[in-house]
XYZ file of C-alpha atoms in Angstrom:
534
model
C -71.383 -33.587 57.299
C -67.884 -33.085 57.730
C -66.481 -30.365 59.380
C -63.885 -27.920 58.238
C -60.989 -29.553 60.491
C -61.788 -32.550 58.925
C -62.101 -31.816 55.213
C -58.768 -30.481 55.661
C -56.807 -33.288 57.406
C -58.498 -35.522 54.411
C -57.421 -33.422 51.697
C -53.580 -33.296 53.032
C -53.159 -37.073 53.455
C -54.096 -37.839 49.818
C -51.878 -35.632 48.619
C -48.687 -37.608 47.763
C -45.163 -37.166 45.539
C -43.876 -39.052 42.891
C -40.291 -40.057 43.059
C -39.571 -37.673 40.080
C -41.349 -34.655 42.183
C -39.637 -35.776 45.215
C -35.642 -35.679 43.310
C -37.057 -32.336 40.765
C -38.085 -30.284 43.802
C -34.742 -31.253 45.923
C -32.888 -29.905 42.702
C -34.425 -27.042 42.511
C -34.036 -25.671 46.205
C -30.451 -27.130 46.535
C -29.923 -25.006 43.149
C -31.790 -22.308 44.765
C -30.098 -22.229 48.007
C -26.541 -22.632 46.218
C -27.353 -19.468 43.741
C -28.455 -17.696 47.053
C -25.009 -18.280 48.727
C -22.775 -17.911 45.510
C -24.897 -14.129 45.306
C -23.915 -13.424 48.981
C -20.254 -14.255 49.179
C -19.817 -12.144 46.098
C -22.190 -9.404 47.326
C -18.874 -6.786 47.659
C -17.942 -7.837 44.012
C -21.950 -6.552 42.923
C -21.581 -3.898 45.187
C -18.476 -2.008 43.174
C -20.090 -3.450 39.619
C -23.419 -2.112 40.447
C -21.128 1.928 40.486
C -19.108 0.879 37.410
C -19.682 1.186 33.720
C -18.681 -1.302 31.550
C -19.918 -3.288 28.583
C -23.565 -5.478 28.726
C -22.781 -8.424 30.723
C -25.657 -11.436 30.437
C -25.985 -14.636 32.924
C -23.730 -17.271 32.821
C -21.368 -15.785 29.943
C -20.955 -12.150 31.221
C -19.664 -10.025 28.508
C -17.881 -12.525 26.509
C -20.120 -11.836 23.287
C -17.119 -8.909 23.053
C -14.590 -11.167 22.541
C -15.913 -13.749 20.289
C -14.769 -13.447 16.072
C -12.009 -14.037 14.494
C -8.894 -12.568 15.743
C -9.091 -9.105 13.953
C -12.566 -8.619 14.857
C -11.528 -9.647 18.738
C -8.768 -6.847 18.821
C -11.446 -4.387 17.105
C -13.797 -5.239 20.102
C -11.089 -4.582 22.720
C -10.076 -0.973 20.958
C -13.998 -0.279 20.814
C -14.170 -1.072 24.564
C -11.037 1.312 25.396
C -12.844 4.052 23.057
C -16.358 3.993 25.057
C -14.726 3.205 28.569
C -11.432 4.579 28.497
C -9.571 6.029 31.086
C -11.923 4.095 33.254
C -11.429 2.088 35.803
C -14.364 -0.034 33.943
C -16.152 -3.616 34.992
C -15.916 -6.417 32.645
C -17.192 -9.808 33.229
C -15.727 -12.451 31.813
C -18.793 -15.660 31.748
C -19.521 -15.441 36.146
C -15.733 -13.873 36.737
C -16.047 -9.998 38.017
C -13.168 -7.618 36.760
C -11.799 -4.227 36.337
C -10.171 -3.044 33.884
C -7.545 -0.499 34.393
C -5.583 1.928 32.168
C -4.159 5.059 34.359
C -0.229 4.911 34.761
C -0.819 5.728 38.886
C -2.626 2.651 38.948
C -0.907 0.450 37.011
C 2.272 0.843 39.276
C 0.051 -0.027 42.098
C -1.420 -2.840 40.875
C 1.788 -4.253 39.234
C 3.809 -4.153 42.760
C 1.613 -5.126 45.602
C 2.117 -8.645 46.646
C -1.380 -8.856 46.688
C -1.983 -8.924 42.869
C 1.221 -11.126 41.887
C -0.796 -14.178 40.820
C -1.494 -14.818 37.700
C -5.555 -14.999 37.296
C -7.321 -18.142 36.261
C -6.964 -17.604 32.833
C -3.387 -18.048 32.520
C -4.353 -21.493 33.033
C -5.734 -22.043 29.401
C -2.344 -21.407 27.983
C -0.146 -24.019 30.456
C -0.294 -26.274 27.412
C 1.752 -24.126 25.847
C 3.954 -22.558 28.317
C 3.487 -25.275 31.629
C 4.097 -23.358 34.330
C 7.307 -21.478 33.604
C 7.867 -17.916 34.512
C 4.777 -16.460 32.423
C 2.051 -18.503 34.469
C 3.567 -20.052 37.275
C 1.940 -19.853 40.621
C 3.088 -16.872 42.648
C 5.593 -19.613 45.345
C 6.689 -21.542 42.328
C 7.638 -18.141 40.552
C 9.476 -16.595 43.412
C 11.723 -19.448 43.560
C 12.358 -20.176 39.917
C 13.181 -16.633 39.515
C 15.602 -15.814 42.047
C 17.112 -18.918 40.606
C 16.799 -17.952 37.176
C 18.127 -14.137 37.106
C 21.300 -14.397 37.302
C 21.392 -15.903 33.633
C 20.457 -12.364 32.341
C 23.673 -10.540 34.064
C 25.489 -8.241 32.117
C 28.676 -10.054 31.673
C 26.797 -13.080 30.059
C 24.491 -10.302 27.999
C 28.224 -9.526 26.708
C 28.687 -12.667 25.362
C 25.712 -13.194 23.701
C 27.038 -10.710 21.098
C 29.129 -13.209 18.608
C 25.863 -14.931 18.265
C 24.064 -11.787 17.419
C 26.827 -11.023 14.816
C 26.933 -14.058 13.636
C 23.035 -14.804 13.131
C 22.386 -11.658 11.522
C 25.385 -12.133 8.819
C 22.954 -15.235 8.398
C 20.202 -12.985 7.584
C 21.747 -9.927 5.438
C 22.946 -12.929 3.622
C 19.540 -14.904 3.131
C 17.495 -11.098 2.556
C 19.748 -11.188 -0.912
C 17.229 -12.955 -2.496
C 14.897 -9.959 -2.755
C 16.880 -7.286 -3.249
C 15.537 -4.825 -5.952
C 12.413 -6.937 -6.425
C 9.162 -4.647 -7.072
C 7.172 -7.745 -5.752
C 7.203 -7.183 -1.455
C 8.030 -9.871 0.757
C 7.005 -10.488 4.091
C 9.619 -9.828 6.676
C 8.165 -12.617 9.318
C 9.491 -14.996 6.783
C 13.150 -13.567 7.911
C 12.913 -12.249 10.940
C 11.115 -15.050 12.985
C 13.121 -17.850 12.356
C 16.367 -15.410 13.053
C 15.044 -14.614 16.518
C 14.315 -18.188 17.590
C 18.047 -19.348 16.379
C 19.560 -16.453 18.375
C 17.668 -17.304 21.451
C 17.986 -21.436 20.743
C 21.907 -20.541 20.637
C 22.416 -18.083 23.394
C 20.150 -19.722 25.809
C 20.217 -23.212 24.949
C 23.607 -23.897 23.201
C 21.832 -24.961 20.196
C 22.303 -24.314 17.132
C 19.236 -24.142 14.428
C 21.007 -23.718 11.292
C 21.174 -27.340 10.650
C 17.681 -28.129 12.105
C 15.502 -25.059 10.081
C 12.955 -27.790 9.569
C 12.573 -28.343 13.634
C 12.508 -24.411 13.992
C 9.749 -24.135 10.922
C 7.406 -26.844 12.916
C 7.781 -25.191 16.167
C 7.496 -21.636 14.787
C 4.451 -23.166 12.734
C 2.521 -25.120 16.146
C 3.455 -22.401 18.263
C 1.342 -19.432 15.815
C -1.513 -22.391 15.836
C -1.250 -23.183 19.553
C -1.705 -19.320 20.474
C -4.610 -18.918 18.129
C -6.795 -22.003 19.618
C -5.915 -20.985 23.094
C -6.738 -17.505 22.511
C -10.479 -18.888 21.333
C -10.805 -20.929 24.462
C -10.143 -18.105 26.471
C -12.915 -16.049 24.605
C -15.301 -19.047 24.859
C -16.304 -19.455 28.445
C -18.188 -23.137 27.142
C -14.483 -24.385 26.032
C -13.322 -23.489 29.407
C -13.906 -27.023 30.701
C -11.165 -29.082 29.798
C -12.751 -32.454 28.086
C -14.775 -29.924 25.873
C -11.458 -28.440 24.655
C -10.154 -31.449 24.155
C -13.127 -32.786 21.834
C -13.153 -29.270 19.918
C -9.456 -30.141 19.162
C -10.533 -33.395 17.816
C -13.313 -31.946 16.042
C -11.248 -29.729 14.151
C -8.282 -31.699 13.582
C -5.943 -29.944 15.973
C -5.152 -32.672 18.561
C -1.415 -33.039 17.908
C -0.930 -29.341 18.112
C 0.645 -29.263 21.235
C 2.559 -32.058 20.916
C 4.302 -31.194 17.641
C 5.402 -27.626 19.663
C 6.686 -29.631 22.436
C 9.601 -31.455 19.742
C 11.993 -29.204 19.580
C 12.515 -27.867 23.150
C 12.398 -31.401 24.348
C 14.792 -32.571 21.749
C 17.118 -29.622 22.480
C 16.853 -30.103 26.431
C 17.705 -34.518 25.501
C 20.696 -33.603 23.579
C 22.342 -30.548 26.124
C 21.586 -33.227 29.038
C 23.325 -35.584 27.305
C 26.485 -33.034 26.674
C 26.251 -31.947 30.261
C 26.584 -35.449 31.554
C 29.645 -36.058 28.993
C 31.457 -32.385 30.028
C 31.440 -33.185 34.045
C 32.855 -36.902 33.302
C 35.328 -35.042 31.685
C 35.951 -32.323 34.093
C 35.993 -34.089 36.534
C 38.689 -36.549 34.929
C 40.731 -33.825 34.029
C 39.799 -31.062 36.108
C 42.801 -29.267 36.472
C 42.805 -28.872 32.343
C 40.039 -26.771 32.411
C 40.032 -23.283 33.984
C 37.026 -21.154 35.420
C 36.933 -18.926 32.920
C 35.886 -21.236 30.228
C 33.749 -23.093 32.502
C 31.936 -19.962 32.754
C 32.026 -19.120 28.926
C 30.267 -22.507 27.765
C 27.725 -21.997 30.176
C 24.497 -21.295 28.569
C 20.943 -20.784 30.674
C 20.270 -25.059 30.080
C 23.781 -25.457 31.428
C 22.249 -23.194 34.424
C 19.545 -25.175 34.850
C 21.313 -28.735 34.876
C 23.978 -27.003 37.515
C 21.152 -25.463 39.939
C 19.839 -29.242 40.029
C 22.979 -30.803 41.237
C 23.059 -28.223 44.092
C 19.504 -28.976 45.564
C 17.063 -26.794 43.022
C 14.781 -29.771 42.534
C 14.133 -28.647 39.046
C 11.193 -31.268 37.671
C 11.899 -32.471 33.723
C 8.537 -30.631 33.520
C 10.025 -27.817 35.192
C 12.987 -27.578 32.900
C 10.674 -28.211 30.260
C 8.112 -25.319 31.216
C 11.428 -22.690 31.718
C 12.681 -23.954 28.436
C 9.343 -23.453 26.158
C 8.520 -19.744 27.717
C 12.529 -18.678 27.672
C 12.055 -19.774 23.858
C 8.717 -18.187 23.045
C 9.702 -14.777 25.368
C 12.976 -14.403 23.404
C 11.643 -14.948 20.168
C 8.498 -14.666 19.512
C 8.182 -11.069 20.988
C 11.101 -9.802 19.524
C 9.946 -10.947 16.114
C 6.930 -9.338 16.365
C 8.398 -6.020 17.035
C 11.117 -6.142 15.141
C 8.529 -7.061 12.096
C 6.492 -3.951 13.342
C 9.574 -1.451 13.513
C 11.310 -2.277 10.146
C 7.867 -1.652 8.489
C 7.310 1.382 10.611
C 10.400 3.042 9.065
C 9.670 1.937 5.642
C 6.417 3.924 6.100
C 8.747 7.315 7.518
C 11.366 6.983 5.706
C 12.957 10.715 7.289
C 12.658 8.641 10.245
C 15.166 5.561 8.805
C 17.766 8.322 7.463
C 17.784 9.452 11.087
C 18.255 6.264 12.924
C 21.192 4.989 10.155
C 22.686 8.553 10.580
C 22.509 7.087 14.190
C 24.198 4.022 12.857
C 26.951 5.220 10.398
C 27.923 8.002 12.951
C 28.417 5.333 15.953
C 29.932 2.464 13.379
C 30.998 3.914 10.068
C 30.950 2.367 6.874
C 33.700 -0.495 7.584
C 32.065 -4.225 8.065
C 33.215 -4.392 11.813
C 30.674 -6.478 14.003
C 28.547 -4.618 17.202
C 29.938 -5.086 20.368
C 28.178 -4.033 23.970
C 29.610 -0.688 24.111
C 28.534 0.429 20.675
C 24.623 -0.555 21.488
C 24.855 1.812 24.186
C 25.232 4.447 22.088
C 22.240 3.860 19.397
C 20.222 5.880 21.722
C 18.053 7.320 18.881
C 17.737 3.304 17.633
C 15.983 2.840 21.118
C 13.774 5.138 21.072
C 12.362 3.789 17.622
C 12.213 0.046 19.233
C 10.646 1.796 22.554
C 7.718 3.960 19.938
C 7.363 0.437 18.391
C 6.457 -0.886 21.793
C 4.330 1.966 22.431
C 2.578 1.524 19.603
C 2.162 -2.047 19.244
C 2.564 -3.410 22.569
C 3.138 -7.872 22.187
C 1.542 -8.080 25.267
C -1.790 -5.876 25.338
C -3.619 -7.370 28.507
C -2.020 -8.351 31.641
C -4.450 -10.387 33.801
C -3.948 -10.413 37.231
C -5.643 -12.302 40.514
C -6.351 -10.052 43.081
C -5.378 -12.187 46.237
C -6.140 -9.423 49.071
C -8.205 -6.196 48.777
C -5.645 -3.389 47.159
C -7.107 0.294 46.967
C -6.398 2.400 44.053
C -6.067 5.620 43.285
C -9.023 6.401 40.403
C -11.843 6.750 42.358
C -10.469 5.865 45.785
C -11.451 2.527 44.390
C -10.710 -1.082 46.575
C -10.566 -3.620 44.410
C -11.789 -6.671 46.369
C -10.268 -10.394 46.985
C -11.359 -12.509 44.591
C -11.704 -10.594 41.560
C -10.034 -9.912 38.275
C -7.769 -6.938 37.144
C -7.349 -6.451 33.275
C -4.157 -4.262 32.594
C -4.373 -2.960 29.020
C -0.423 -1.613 27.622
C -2.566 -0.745 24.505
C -4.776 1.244 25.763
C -2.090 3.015 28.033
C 0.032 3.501 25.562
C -2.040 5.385 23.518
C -3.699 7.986 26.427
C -3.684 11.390 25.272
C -2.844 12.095 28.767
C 0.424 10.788 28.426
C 1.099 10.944 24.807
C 0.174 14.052 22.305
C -0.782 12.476 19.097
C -1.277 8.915 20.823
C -1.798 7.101 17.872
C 1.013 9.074 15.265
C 4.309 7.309 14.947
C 6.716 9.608 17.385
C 10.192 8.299 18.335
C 10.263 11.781 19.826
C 8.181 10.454 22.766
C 11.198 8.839 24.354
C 13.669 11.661 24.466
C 15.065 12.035 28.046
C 13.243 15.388 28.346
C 9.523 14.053 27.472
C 10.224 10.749 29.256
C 10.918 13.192 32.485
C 7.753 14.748 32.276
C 5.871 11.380 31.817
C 4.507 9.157 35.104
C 6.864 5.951 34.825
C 4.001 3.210 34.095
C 2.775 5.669 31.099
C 5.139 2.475 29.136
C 4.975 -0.904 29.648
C 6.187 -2.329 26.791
C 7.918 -5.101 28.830
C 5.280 -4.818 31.908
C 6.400 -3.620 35.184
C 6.898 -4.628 38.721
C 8.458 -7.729 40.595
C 6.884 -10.106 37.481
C 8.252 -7.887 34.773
C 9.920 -9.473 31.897
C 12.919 -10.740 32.831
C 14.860 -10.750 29.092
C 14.308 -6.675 28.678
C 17.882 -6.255 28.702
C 18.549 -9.172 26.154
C 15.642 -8.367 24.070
C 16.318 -4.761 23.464
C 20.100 -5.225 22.631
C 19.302 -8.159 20.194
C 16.870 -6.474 18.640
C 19.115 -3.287 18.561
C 21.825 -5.422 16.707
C 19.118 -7.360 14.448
C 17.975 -3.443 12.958
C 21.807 -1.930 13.130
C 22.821 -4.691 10.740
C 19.764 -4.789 8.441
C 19.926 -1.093 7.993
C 23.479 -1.153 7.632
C 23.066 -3.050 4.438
C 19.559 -2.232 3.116
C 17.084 0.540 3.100
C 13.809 -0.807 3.568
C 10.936 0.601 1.774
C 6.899 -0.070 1.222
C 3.314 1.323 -0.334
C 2.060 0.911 3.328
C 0.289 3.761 4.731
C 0.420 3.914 8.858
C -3.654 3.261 9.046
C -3.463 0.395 6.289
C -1.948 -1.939 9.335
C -4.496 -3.514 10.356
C -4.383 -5.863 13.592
C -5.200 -8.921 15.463
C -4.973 -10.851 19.065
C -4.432 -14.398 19.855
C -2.403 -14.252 22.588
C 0.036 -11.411 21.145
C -0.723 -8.801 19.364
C 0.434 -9.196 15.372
C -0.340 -7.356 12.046
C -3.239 -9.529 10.691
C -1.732 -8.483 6.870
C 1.597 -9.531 7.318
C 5.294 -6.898 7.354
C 5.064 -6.632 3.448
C 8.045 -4.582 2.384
C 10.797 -4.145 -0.309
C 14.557 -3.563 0.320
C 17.422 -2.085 -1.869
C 21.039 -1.870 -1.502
C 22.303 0.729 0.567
C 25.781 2.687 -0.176
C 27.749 2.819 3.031
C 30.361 5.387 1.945
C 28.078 8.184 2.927
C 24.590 8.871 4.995
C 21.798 9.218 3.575
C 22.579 8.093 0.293
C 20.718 5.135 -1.300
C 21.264 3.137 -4.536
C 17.933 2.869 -6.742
């Protein structure tokens, strides 16, 4: 009989593998060993989730089943999350990406100037097919050149003399509104107010004019509303995340040449001013001396810029020009429509409020048709504060994502918020802190006197972020928009059955009403304040 040594030596060499076992069981322990060292490099990242609350996060897609439905019901999510978490700091993960979401003003500033949380997170990346890698979402190098390059187009003497165009346009507009004046049926002001915005920033920054090409602004204004909606899905779909899945969910749904149809119009707009720059320095330089450097400096428009930065060593890519042109266009517009759209139906709802602000108006420009200039913007200070409670309120922007690069401590909490992970900055949910504001979520202009703006911490707003990568049209966007309502109020009084709480709504990647600016407008007389014509 056998002994036990050798029953055992017999039993071990007949065991054998199949090839199958042999690949199957290498899978699973490089997959083991790989989930092992993917749990220890992150093991400061579980650390500060494990001792902060935050919504149910699952394997693999984290908490993303908050952010999937339709646009409305994604925006109800976020304001659910801001209810139950708020003032936080509070965790969010976002599929196997770690974050923290912050709201407090004291943090905010932190966040928004350390060097070490400039870089737009990995997300920005889903919307490069819109925007490339312009100012928005351009890596933090590329950024710090393009925009020391770039600023100089937003000076005050060239703000000054964007302000024929700003007459001009919104002539255009009182002049196309007559349509519907006196109509009991409302009308949607988007259908107005967009396509103003885009000509005013396609002529002041581009030197071209729309008003013969409305059918190039409708497709791009059309593909652009599109192109934010399907990359604001992606975002909340961690399994579109992959590029050739996009790609085939496109196809699948018949959005392919999305992108493409948005990219028209700034490309045929940057063909034709390349063209005109080419023919102007033939002829300058032929006849130099016929031209002086004042009007050289006039014609200039931020293209123009452009085009001259590349003949002095910028090394501006077409892509690059393209990317600058596409996020000057969609920053200078879209935004500003938004709010605009927002405030005019804000003071058809408080009408006390609209006598004020053209009280505001008639007082600074009387009744006579003479056009805005500079100096008379300056003085709509109550205007302002409406645009800035609009802002408040309805914030275009209401999450700013940001890499952090380099552990940065803040102050909630003595929390550090460690390399590698996430920061969510939410204007909407800052905005409406009952720390900051009383009555967060009432329509105040109030809220922006000088005296409550003193006793306010200075990130409280963000309407047009903060920091080194603030926006860098602030300037042009609130004085267009200042002239846009001066001259609309100056010829109608705007009116609606709108109740504050009936406006309901929804993120792709701005935030918009999801039921449309539906108002009514009536002539106003001018010989007096406060006086309207029914």
């Amino acid at each position: 009989m056998p002994n036990i040594a050798e029953a055992t030596m017999q039993s071990v060499s007949g065991f054998r593998l199949t090839i199958t076992e042999v690949f199957a069981y290498t899978i699973i322990c490089t997959l083991a060993i790989l989930w092992c060292r993917f749990k220890w490099n992150r093991r400061h990242l579980d650390r500060l989730a494990a001792g902060l609350e935050g919504p149910p996060a699952y394997p693999i897609i984290g908490s993303a089943l908050q952010f999937i439905g339709t646009p409305e019901e994604v925006l109800n999510n976020l304001v659910q999350l801001i209810e139950d978490y708020c003032p936080g700091p509070f965790k969010i993960w976002m599929g196997p990406y770690f974050g923290v979401a912050i709201v407090k003003p004291e943090d905010l500033q932190i966040v928004l100037n350390s060097s070490r949380t400039l870089q737009k997170d990995r997300f920005y990346n889903f919307i490069k097919n819109i925007f490339g890698e312009g100012l928005l979402t351009a890596p933090v190098d590329k950024w710090r050149k393009h925009r020391r390059l770039i600023t100089p187009s937003f000076n005050s003497i060239l703000l000054n003399e964007f302000f024929p165009v700003f007459n001009e346009k919104n002539k255009i507009l009182v002049s196309n509104l007559k349509v519907e004046l006196n109509k009991t049926e409302p009308f949607d002001l988007w259908d107005y107010i967009s396509p103003t915005t885009l000509n005013l920033i396609c002529q002041n920054a581009m030197g071209y004019n729309l008003d013969s090409q409305s059918k190039s602004g409708s497709e791009f204004e059309k593909a652009l509303i599109k192109a934010s909606e399907l990359d604001s899905i992606r975002v909340s779909k961690p399994w579109l995340y992959p590029s050739i899945i996009f790609s085939l969910y496109l196809k699948l749904k018949g959005h392919s040449d999305v992108f493409d149809t948005m990219l028209k119009l700034p490309l045929e707009m940057i063909q034709k001013k390349r063209e005109e720059f080419a023919q102007r320095k033939l002829e300058n330089k032929s006849n130099d001396t016929d031209v002086t450097d004042h009007e050289k400096k006039h014609s200039k428009v931020f293209l123009d810029t452009l085009f001259e930065l590349n003949e002095v060593g910028a090394n501006f890519s077409d892509d690059d020009i393209r990317d600058e042109v596409v996020t000057m266009m969609i920053g200078g517009s879209e935004t500003s429509a938004i709010t605009l759209c927002f405030c005019l139906l804000l003071l058809a709802i408080y009408p006390d409020i609209q006598d004020k602000v053209y009280d505001e108006i008639y007082d600074v420009l009387g009744d006579g048709d003479q056009t805005i200039t500079i100096e008379d913007s300056s003085k709509l200070l109550y205007l302002e504060q409406v645009l800035k409670e609009t802002l408040r309120l309805f914030p275009v922007l209401p999450l700013i994502v940001r890499e952090v690069q380099d552990d940065v401590k803040i102050i909630s909490n003595n929390i550090v918020l460690p390399k590698g992970s996430t920061c969510y900055l939410c204007p909407l949910a800052t905005h409406r802190d009952s720390a900051s504001y009383s009555n967060p979520t009432s329509f105040n202009p109030d809220n922006f006197s000088p005296e409550n703006i003193a006793k306010r911490h200075k990130y409280s707003f963000i309407g047009f972020s903060g920091g080194p990568r603030g926006c860098i049209g602030s300037k042009y966007a609130m004085l267009s928009m200042k002239v846009l309502v001066s001259t609309f109020l100056r010829n109608y009084s705007v009116h609606t059955d709108c109740k504050f709480n009936d406006i309901k709504l929804k993120l792709d990647l701005l935030l918009r009403s999801s039921n449309g600016y539906h108002v009514t407008i009536r002539t106003r007389d001018r010989r007096s304040t406060n006086k309207f014509n029914y």
